[in-house]
JSON list of C-alpha atoms in Angstrom, two decimals:
[
{"chain": "A", "resi": 236, "resn": "MET", "atom": "CA", "xyz": [65.59, 34.63, 118.39]},
{"chain": "A", "resi": 237, "resn": "LYS", "atom": "CA", "xyz": [66.19, 38.25, 117.93]},
{"chain": "A", "resi": 238, "resn": "ARG", "atom": "CA", "xyz": [68.86, 40.68, 116.54]},
{"chain": "A", "resi": 239, "resn": "ILE", "atom": "CA", "xyz": [69.04, 44.34, 116.66]},
{"chain": "A", "resi": 240, "resn": "ILE", "atom": "CA", "xyz": [71.54, 46.26, 115.00]},
{"chain": "A", "resi": 241, "resn": "ILE", "atom": "CA", "xyz": [72.74, 49.56, 115.49]},
{"chain": "A", "resi": 242, "resn": "ILE", "atom": "CA", "xyz": [73.76, 51.93, 112.70]},
{"chain": "A", "resi": 243, "resn": "GLY", "atom": "CA", "xyz": [74.57, 55.67, 112.18]},
{"chain": "A", "resi": 244, "resn": "TYR", "atom": "CA", "xyz": [77.37, 57.76, 111.86]},
{"chain": "A", "resi": 245, "resn": "MET", "atom": "CA", "xyz": [80.86, 57.64, 114.08]},
{"chain": "A", "resi": 246, "resn": "GLY", "atom": "CA", "xyz": [80.40, 59.18, 117.06]},
{"chain": "A", "resi": 247, "resn": "THR", "atom": "CA", "xyz": [76.87, 59.01, 117.89]},
{"chain": "A", "resi": 248, "resn": "GLY", "atom": "CA", "xyz": [77.25, 56.06, 120.38]},
{"chain": "A", "resi": 249, "resn": "LYS", "atom": "CA", "xyz": [76.58, 52.90, 118.88]},
{"chain": "A", "resi": 250, "resn": "THR", "atom": "CA", "xyz": [78.87, 50.74, 120.92]},
{"chain": "A", "resi": 251, "resn": "THR", "atom": "CA", "xyz": [78.30, 52.77, 124.45]},
{"chain": "A", "resi": 252, "resn": "LEU", "atom": "CA", "xyz": [74.10, 52.21, 123.64]},
{"chain": "A", "resi": 253, "resn": "GLY", "atom": "CA", "xyz": [74.63, 48.39, 122.43]},
{"chain": "A", "resi": 254, "resn": "LYS", "atom": "CA", "xyz": [76.64, 47.78, 125.78]},
{"chain": "A", "resi": 255, "resn": "GLU", "atom": "CA", "xyz": [74.06, 49.08, 127.70]},
{"chain": "A", "resi": 256, "resn": "LEU", "atom": "CA", "xyz": [71.13, 47.78, 125.57]},
{"chain": "A", "resi": 257, "resn": "ALA", "atom": "CA", "xyz": [73.09, 44.24, 126.28]},
{"chain": "A", "resi": 258, "resn": "LYS", "atom": "CA", "xyz": [73.39, 44.50, 130.11]},
{"chain": "A", "resi": 259, "resn": "VAL", "atom": "CA", "xyz": [69.58, 45.52, 130.17]},
{"chain": "A", "resi": 260, "resn": "THR", "atom": "CA", "xyz": [68.33, 42.45, 127.66]},
{"chain": "A", "resi": 261, "resn": "GLY", "atom": "CA", "xyz": [71.01, 40.17, 128.59]},
{"chain": "A", "resi": 262, "resn": "LEU", "atom": "CA", "xyz": [71.77, 39.64, 124.65]},
{"chain": "A", "resi": 263, "resn": "GLN", "atom": "CA", "xyz": [75.16, 39.07, 123.13]},
{"chain": "A", "resi": 264, "resn": "PHE", "atom": "CA", "xyz": [76.64, 42.21, 122.34]},
{"chain": "A", "resi": 265, "resn": "TYR", "atom": "CA", "xyz": [79.20, 42.34, 118.90]},
{"chain": "A", "resi": 266, "resn": "ASP", "atom": "CA", "xyz": [80.80, 45.39, 117.98]},
{"chain": "A", "resi": 267, "resn": "LEU", "atom": "CA", "xyz": [81.17, 44.96, 113.88]},
{"chain": "A", "resi": 268, "resn": "ASP", "atom": "CA", "xyz": [84.75, 46.58, 113.82]},
{"chain": "A", "resi": 269, "resn": "TRP", "atom": "CA", "xyz": [85.98, 44.87, 116.97]},
{"chain": "A", "resi": 270, "resn": "TYR", "atom": "CA", "xyz": [84.83, 41.72, 115.20]},
{"chain": "A", "resi": 271, "resn": "ILE", "atom": "CA", "xyz": [86.40, 42.29, 112.35]},
{"chain": "A", "resi": 272, "resn": "GLU", "atom": "CA", "xyz": [89.89, 43.30, 113.80]},
{"chain": "A", "resi": 273, "resn": "SER", "atom": "CA", "xyz": [89.57, 40.14, 116.15]},
{"chain": "A", "resi": 274, "resn": "ARG", "atom": "CA", "xyz": [88.88, 38.00, 113.30]},
{"chain": "A", "resi": 275, "resn": "MET", "atom": "CA", "xyz": [91.54, 39.97, 110.90]},
{"chain": "A", "resi": 276, "resn": "HIS", "atom": "CA", "xyz": [93.94, 39.98, 113.38]},
{"chain": "A", "resi": 277, "resn": "LYS", "atom": "CA", "xyz": [94.37, 43.82, 112.49]},
{"chain": "A", "resi": 278, "resn": "THR", "atom": "CA", "xyz": [92.92, 47.07, 113.02]},
{"chain": "A", "resi": 279, "resn": "VAL", "atom": "CA", "xyz": [90.49, 48.96, 111.40]},
{"chain": "A", "resi": 280, "resn": "ALA", "atom": "CA", "xyz": [92.92, 51.46, 110.67]},
{"chain": "A", "resi": 281, "resn": "GLN", "atom": "CA", "xyz": [95.78, 48.69, 109.43]},
{"chain": "A", "resi": 282, "resn": "LEU", "atom": "CA", "xyz": [92.92, 47.14, 107.22]},
{"chain": "A", "resi": 283, "resn": "PHE", "atom": "CA", "xyz": [92.23, 50.72, 105.70]},
{"chain": "A", "resi": 284, "resn": "ALA", "atom": "CA", "xyz": [96.05, 51.96, 105.06]},
{"chain": "A", "resi": 285, "resn": "GLU", "atom": "CA", "xyz": [96.07, 47.94, 103.58]},
{"chain": "A", "resi": 286, "resn": "LYS", "atom": "CA", "xyz": [93.68, 47.84, 101.34]},
{"chain": "A", "resi": 287, "resn": "GLY", "atom": "CA", "xyz": [91.92, 51.45, 101.07]},
{"chain": "A", "resi": 288, "resn": "GLU", "atom": "CA", "xyz": [88.37, 51.92, 102.08]},
{"chain": "A", "resi": 289, "resn": "GLU", "atom": "CA", "xyz": [87.00, 49.66, 98.71]},
{"chain": "A", "resi": 290, "resn": "GLY", "atom": "CA", "xyz": [89.07, 46.50, 100.50]},
{"chain": "A", "resi": 291, "resn": "PHE", "atom": "CA", "xyz": [88.09, 47.42, 103.60]},
{"chain": "A", "resi": 292, "resn": "ARG", "atom": "CA", "xyz": [84.16, 47.83, 102.59]},
{"chain": "A", "resi": 293, "resn": "LYS", "atom": "CA", "xyz": [84.57, 43.95, 101.61]},
{"chain": "A", "resi": 294, "resn": "ILE", "atom": "CA", "xyz": [85.83, 42.57, 104.56]},
{"chain": "A", "resi": 295, "resn": "GLU", "atom": "CA", "xyz": [83.20, 44.44, 106.57]},
{"chain": "A", "resi": 296, "resn": "ARG", "atom": "CA", "xyz": [80.11, 43.11, 104.33]},
{"chain": "A", "resi": 297, "resn": "ASN", "atom": "CA", "xyz": [81.68, 39.61, 104.58]},
{"chain": "A", "resi": 298, "resn": "MET", "atom": "CA", "xyz": [81.97, 40.09, 108.55]},
{"chain": "A", "resi": 299, "resn": "LEU", "atom": "CA", "xyz": [78.41, 41.73, 109.28]},
{"chain": "A", "resi": 300, "resn": "HIS", "atom": "CA", "xyz": [77.15, 38.91, 107.05]},
{"chain": "A", "resi": 301, "resn": "GLU", "atom": "CA", "xyz": [78.74, 36.55, 109.67]},
{"chain": "A", "resi": 302, "resn": "VAL", "atom": "CA", "xyz": [77.70, 38.13, 112.74]},
{"chain": "A", "resi": 303, "resn": "ALA", "atom": "CA", "xyz": [74.14, 38.86, 111.36]},
{"chain": "A", "resi": 304, "resn": "GLU", "atom": "CA", "xyz": [73.40, 34.98, 111.62]},
{"chain": "A", "resi": 305, "resn": "PHE", "atom": "CA", "xyz": [73.99, 34.70, 115.17]},
{"chain": "A", "resi": 306, "resn": "GLU", "atom": "CA", "xyz": [71.07, 34.84, 116.98]},
{"chain": "A", "resi": 307, "resn": "ASP", "atom": "CA", "xyz": [69.73, 36.95, 120.47]},
{"chain": "A", "resi": 308, "resn": "VAL", "atom": "CA", "xyz": [72.68, 39.53, 119.35]},
{"chain": "A", "resi": 309, "resn": "ILE", "atom": "CA", "xyz": [73.44, 42.95, 119.64]},
{"chain": "A", "resi": 310, "resn": "ILE", "atom": "CA", "xyz": [75.47, 44.22, 116.78]},
{"chain": "A", "resi": 311, "resn": "SER", "atom": "CA", "xyz": [76.91, 47.84, 116.44]},
{"chain": "A", "resi": 312, "resn": "CYS", "atom": "CA", "xyz": [77.72, 48.77, 113.08]},
{"chain": "A", "resi": 313, "resn": "GLY", "atom": "CA", "xyz": [80.58, 50.94, 111.62]},
{"chain": "A", "resi": 314, "resn": "GLY", "atom": "CA", "xyz": [79.19, 54.43, 110.60]},
{"chain": "A", "resi": 315, "resn": "GLY", "atom": "CA", "xyz": [79.84, 53.24, 106.73]},
{"chain": "A", "resi": 316, "resn": "THR", "atom": "CA", "xyz": [78.51, 49.70, 107.20]},
{"chain": "A", "resi": 317, "resn": "PRO", "atom": "CA", "xyz": [74.76, 50.41, 105.78]},
{"chain": "A", "resi": 318, "resn": "CYS", "atom": "CA", "xyz": [76.07, 53.02, 103.13]},
{"chain": "A", "resi": 319, "resn": "PHE", "atom": "CA", "xyz": [77.94, 50.01, 101.06]},
{"chain": "A", "resi": 320, "resn": "PHE", "atom": "CA", "xyz": [76.92, 47.32, 99.02]},
{"chain": "A", "resi": 321, "resn": "ASP", "atom": "CA", "xyz": [73.17, 45.79, 99.97]},
{"chain": "A", "resi": 322, "resn": "ASN", "atom": "CA", "xyz": [73.95, 46.30, 103.48]},
{"chain": "A", "resi": 323, "resn": "ILE", "atom": "CA", "xyz": [71.22, 48.20, 104.74]},
{"chain": "A", "resi": 324, "resn": "ASP", "atom": "CA", "xyz": [68.74, 45.76, 103.12]},
{"chain": "A", "resi": 325, "resn": "TYR", "atom": "CA", "xyz": [70.38, 42.69, 104.46]},
{"chain": "A", "resi": 326, "resn": "MET", "atom": "CA", "xyz": [70.06, 44.54, 107.66]},
{"chain": "A", "resi": 327, "resn": "ASN", "atom": "CA", "xyz": [66.93, 45.24, 107.88]},
{"chain": "A", "resi": 328, "resn": "ARG", "atom": "CA", "xyz": [65.91, 41.33, 106.95]},
{"chain": "A", "resi": 329, "resn": "GLN", "atom": "CA", "xyz": [68.00, 40.16, 109.47]},
{"chain": "A", "resi": 330, "resn": "GLY", "atom": "CA", "xyz": [66.69, 42.37, 112.35]},
{"chain": "A", "resi": 331, "resn": "ASP", "atom": "CA", "xyz": [65.52, 45.10, 114.02]},
{"chain": "A", "resi": 332, "resn": "THR", "atom": "CA", "xyz": [68.10, 48.33, 112.81]},
{"chain": "A", "resi": 333, "resn": "VAL", "atom": "CA", "xyz": [68.01, 51.06, 115.10]},
{"chain": "A", "resi": 334, "resn": "TYR", "atom": "CA", "xyz": [69.59, 54.55, 113.66]},
{"chain": "A", "resi": 335, "resn": "LEU", "atom": "CA", "xyz": [71.10, 56.55, 116.27]},
{"chain": "A", "resi": 336, "resn": "LYS", "atom": "CA", "xyz": [70.66, 60.32, 114.90]},
{"chain": "A", "resi": 337, "resn": "ALA", "atom": "CA", "xyz": [72.51, 63.57, 116.10]},
{"chain": "A", "resi": 338, "resn": "ALA", "atom": "CA", "xyz": [73.36, 66.89, 114.69]},
{"chain": "A", "resi": 339, "resn": "PRO", "atom": "CA", "xyz": [76.55, 67.66, 113.03]},
{"chain": "A", "resi": 340, "resn": "GLU", "atom": "CA", "xyz": [77.73, 69.68, 115.52]},
{"chain": "A", "resi": 341, "resn": "VAL", "atom": "CA", "xyz": [77.29, 67.31, 117.83]},
{"chain": "A", "resi": 342, "resn": "LEU", "atom": "CA", "xyz": [79.16, 64.61, 116.18]},
{"chain": "A", "resi": 343, "resn": "TYR", "atom": "CA", "xyz": [82.16, 67.49, 115.46]},
{"chain": "A", "resi": 344, "resn": "GLU", "atom": "CA", "xyz": [82.22, 67.60, 119.55]},
{"chain": "A", "resi": 345, "resn": "HIS", "atom": "CA", "xyz": [82.17, 63.92, 120.26]},
{"chain": "A", "resi": 346, "resn": "LEU", "atom": "CA", "xyz": [84.62, 63.27, 117.65]},
{"chain": "A", "resi": 347, "resn": "LYS", "atom": "CA", "xyz": [87.24, 66.02, 117.85]},
{"chain": "A", "resi": 348, "resn": "MET", "atom": "CA", "xyz": [89.04, 64.62, 120.63]},
{"chain": "A", "resi": 349, "resn": "GLY", "atom": "CA", "xyz": [89.07, 60.56, 118.87]},
{"chain": "A", "resi": 350, "resn": "ARG", "atom": "CA", "xyz": [90.26, 61.76, 115.58]},
{"chain": "A", "resi": 351, "resn": "VAL", "atom": "CA", "xyz": [93.73, 60.15, 115.60]},
{"chain": "A", "resi": 352, "resn": "GLU", "atom": "CA", "xyz": [91.69, 56.96, 116.11]},
{"chain": "A", "resi": 353, "resn": "ARG", "atom": "CA", "xyz": [89.44, 57.42, 113.30]},
{"chain": "A", "resi": 354, "resn": "PRO", "atom": "CA", "xyz": [91.14, 56.77, 109.64]},
{"chain": "A", "resi": 355, "resn": "LEU", "atom": "CA", "xyz": [88.73, 58.73, 107.82]},
{"chain": "A", "resi": 356, "resn": "LEU", "atom": "CA", "xyz": [89.38, 61.96, 110.11]},
{"chain": "A", "resi": 357, "resn": "LYS", "atom": "CA", "xyz": [92.96, 61.52, 110.55]},
{"chain": "A", "resi": 358, "resn": "ASP", "atom": "CA", "xyz": [95.05, 64.60, 109.79]},
{"chain": "A", "resi": 359, "resn": "LYS", "atom": "CA", "xyz": [92.00, 66.70, 109.33]},
{"chain": "A", "resi": 360, "resn": "THR", "atom": "CA", "xyz": [91.66, 70.39, 110.74]},
{"chain": "A", "resi": 361, "resn": "ALA", "atom": "CA", "xyz": [88.66, 71.66, 112.49]},
{"chain": "A", "resi": 362, "resn": "ASP", "atom": "CA", "xyz": [87.00, 73.21, 109.77]},
{"chain": "A", "resi": 363, "resn": "GLU", "atom": "CA", "xyz": [87.77, 70.15, 107.42]},
{"chain": "A", "resi": 364, "resn": "MET", "atom": "CA", "xyz": [86.65, 68.42, 109.58]},
{"chain": "A", "resi": 365, "resn": "ARG", "atom": "CA", "xyz": [83.13, 69.75, 110.33]},
{"chain": "A", "resi": 366, "resn": "ALA", "atom": "CA", "xyz": [83.07, 69.90, 106.46]},
{"chain": "A", "resi": 367, "resn": "PHE", "atom": "CA", "xyz": [83.41, 66.27, 106.16]},
{"chain": "A", "resi": 368, "resn": "ILE", "atom": "CA", "xyz": [80.76, 65.43, 108.78]},
{"chain": "A", "resi": 369, "resn": "GLN", "atom": "CA", "xyz": [78.03, 67.43, 107.30]},
{"chain": "A", "resi": 370, "resn": "ALA", "atom": "CA", "xyz": [79.10, 66.08, 103.53]},
{"chain": "A", "resi": 371, "resn": "GLN", "atom": "CA", "xyz": [79.45, 62.62, 105.32]},
{"chain": "A", "resi": 372, "resn": "LEU", "atom": "CA", "xyz": [76.05, 63.26, 106.60]},
{"chain": "A", "resi": 373, "resn": "GLN", "atom": "CA", "xyz": [74.53, 63.96, 103.89]},
{"chain": "A", "resi": 374, "resn": "LYS", "atom": "CA", "xyz": [75.34, 61.57, 101.49]},
{"chain": "A", "resi": 375, "resn": "ARG", "atom": "CA", "xyz": [74.75, 58.65, 104.27]},
{"chain": "A", "resi": 376, "resn": "SER", "atom": "CA", "xyz": [71.45, 60.02, 105.68]},
{"chain": "A", "resi": 377, "resn": "PRO", "atom": "CA", "xyz": [68.90, 58.34, 102.63]},
{"chain": "A", "resi": 378, "resn": "TYR", "atom": "CA", "xyz": [70.69, 54.97, 103.76]},
{"chain": "A", "resi": 379, "resn": "TYR", "atom": "CA", "xyz": [70.30, 55.72, 107.90]},
{"chain": "A", "resi": 380, "resn": "GLU", "atom": "CA", "xyz": [66.75, 56.72, 107.43]},
{"chain": "A", "resi": 381, "resn": "LYS", "atom": "CA", "xyz": [66.19, 53.10, 106.08]},
{"chain": "A", "resi": 382, "resn": "ALA", "atom": "CA", "xyz": [66.63, 51.93, 109.29]},
{"chain": "A", "resi": 383, "resn": "LYS", "atom": "CA", "xyz": [63.42, 50.73, 111.13]},
{"chain": "A", "resi": 384, "resn": "HIS", "atom": "CA", "xyz": [63.87, 52.71, 114.17]},
{"chain": "A", "resi": 385, "resn": "THR", "atom": "CA", "xyz": [65.26, 56.24, 114.54]},
{"chain": "A", "resi": 386, "resn": "LEU", "atom": "CA", "xyz": [66.49, 57.12, 117.85]},
{"chain": "A", "resi": 387, "resn": "ASP", "atom": "CA", "xyz": [67.45, 60.65, 118.55]},
{"chain": "A", "resi": 388, "resn": "VAL", "atom": "CA", "xyz": [71.16, 60.68, 120.68]},
{"chain": "A", "resi": 389, "resn": "ASN", "atom": "CA", "xyz": [71.84, 64.62, 120.46]},
{"chain": "A", "resi": 390, "resn": "LEU", "atom": "CA", "xyz": [71.01, 64.58, 124.14]},
{"chain": "A", "resi": 391, "resn": "LEU", "atom": "CA", "xyz": [73.21, 61.15, 125.74]},
{"chain": "A", "resi": 392, "resn": "ASP", "atom": "CA", "xyz": [75.79, 62.77, 127.08]},
{"chain": "A", "resi": 393, "resn": "ASN", "atom": "CA", "xyz": [75.89, 61.22, 130.98]},
{"chain": "A", "resi": 394, "resn": "TYR", "atom": "CA", "xyz": [74.92, 57.49, 131.39]},
{"chain": "A", "resi": 395, "resn": "GLN", "atom": "CA", "xyz": [71.39, 58.55, 133.31]},
{"chain": "A", "resi": 396, "resn": "LYS", "atom": "CA", "xyz": [70.49, 59.25, 129.65]},
{"chain": "A", "resi": 397, "resn": "ILE", "atom": "CA", "xyz": [72.00, 56.41, 128.06]},
{"chain": "A", "resi": 398, "resn": "LYS", "atom": "CA", "xyz": [70.43, 54.09, 130.23]},
{"chain": "A", "resi": 399, "resn": "THR", "atom": "CA", "xyz": [66.73, 55.73, 130.07]},
{"chain": "A", "resi": 400, "resn": "ALA", "atom": "CA", "xyz": [67.61, 55.36, 125.88]},
{"chain": "A", "resi": 401, "resn": "ALA", "atom": "CA", "xyz": [68.47, 51.77, 126.56]},
{"chain": "A", "resi": 402, "resn": "ASP", "atom": "CA", "xyz": [65.19, 51.21, 128.00]},
{"chain": "A", "resi": 403, "resn": "MET", "atom": "CA", "xyz": [63.40, 53.00, 125.65]},
{"chain": "A", "resi": 404, "resn": "LEU", "atom": "CA", "xyz": [64.88, 51.21, 122.83]},
{"chain": "A", "resi": 405, "resn": "CYS", "atom": "CA", "xyz": [63.97, 47.87, 124.57]},
{"chain": "A", "resi": 406, "resn": "LYS", "atom": "CA", "xyz": [60.48, 48.89, 124.34]},
{"chain": "A", "resi": 407, "resn": "VAL", "atom": "CA", "xyz": [60.45, 50.25, 120.36]},
{"chain": "A", "resi": 408, "resn": "VAL", "atom": "CA", "xyz": [61.87, 46.74, 119.48]},
{"chain": "A", "resi": 409, "resn": "ASN", "atom": "CA", "xyz": [59.64, 44.64, 121.83]},
{"chain": "A", "resi": 410, "resn": "LEU", "atom": "CA", "xyz": [62.58, 43.41, 123.98]}
]
């Protein structure tokens, strides 16, 4: 029985790397946000709008506890998931946690195109986005750094590098 739980700030490539890792290992892949949307029949953005961040985080915690009971899975979590309640400690008890770490400027470049789809970035200017990313990384890093493994993803900018990272991650978590 194996569980790999991928964490990190939005835009680090958790879903992309998780999918590739699932291909390499044959394990089932779950993106926690997609799982939430499927179970709640609403988008994450709709849930944020209707329930606020606090309400969303409660739903997220419940869904994390549900999906993290599955066996032989790779789970990609939302950027804030490990930072609320006792989520990071729970994840560490459930499986191998992997923190995908990237510099603020790399994250900004990844996120600037898709900010409309990110509730926390919507309507922010470029300068506001940079400041927001920096502030959130400072706040969230202590949680992220509790992960059992850390993978620097600053240079994962093409498919071959992503595949190489997935192969390397397999070794790190003994797959």
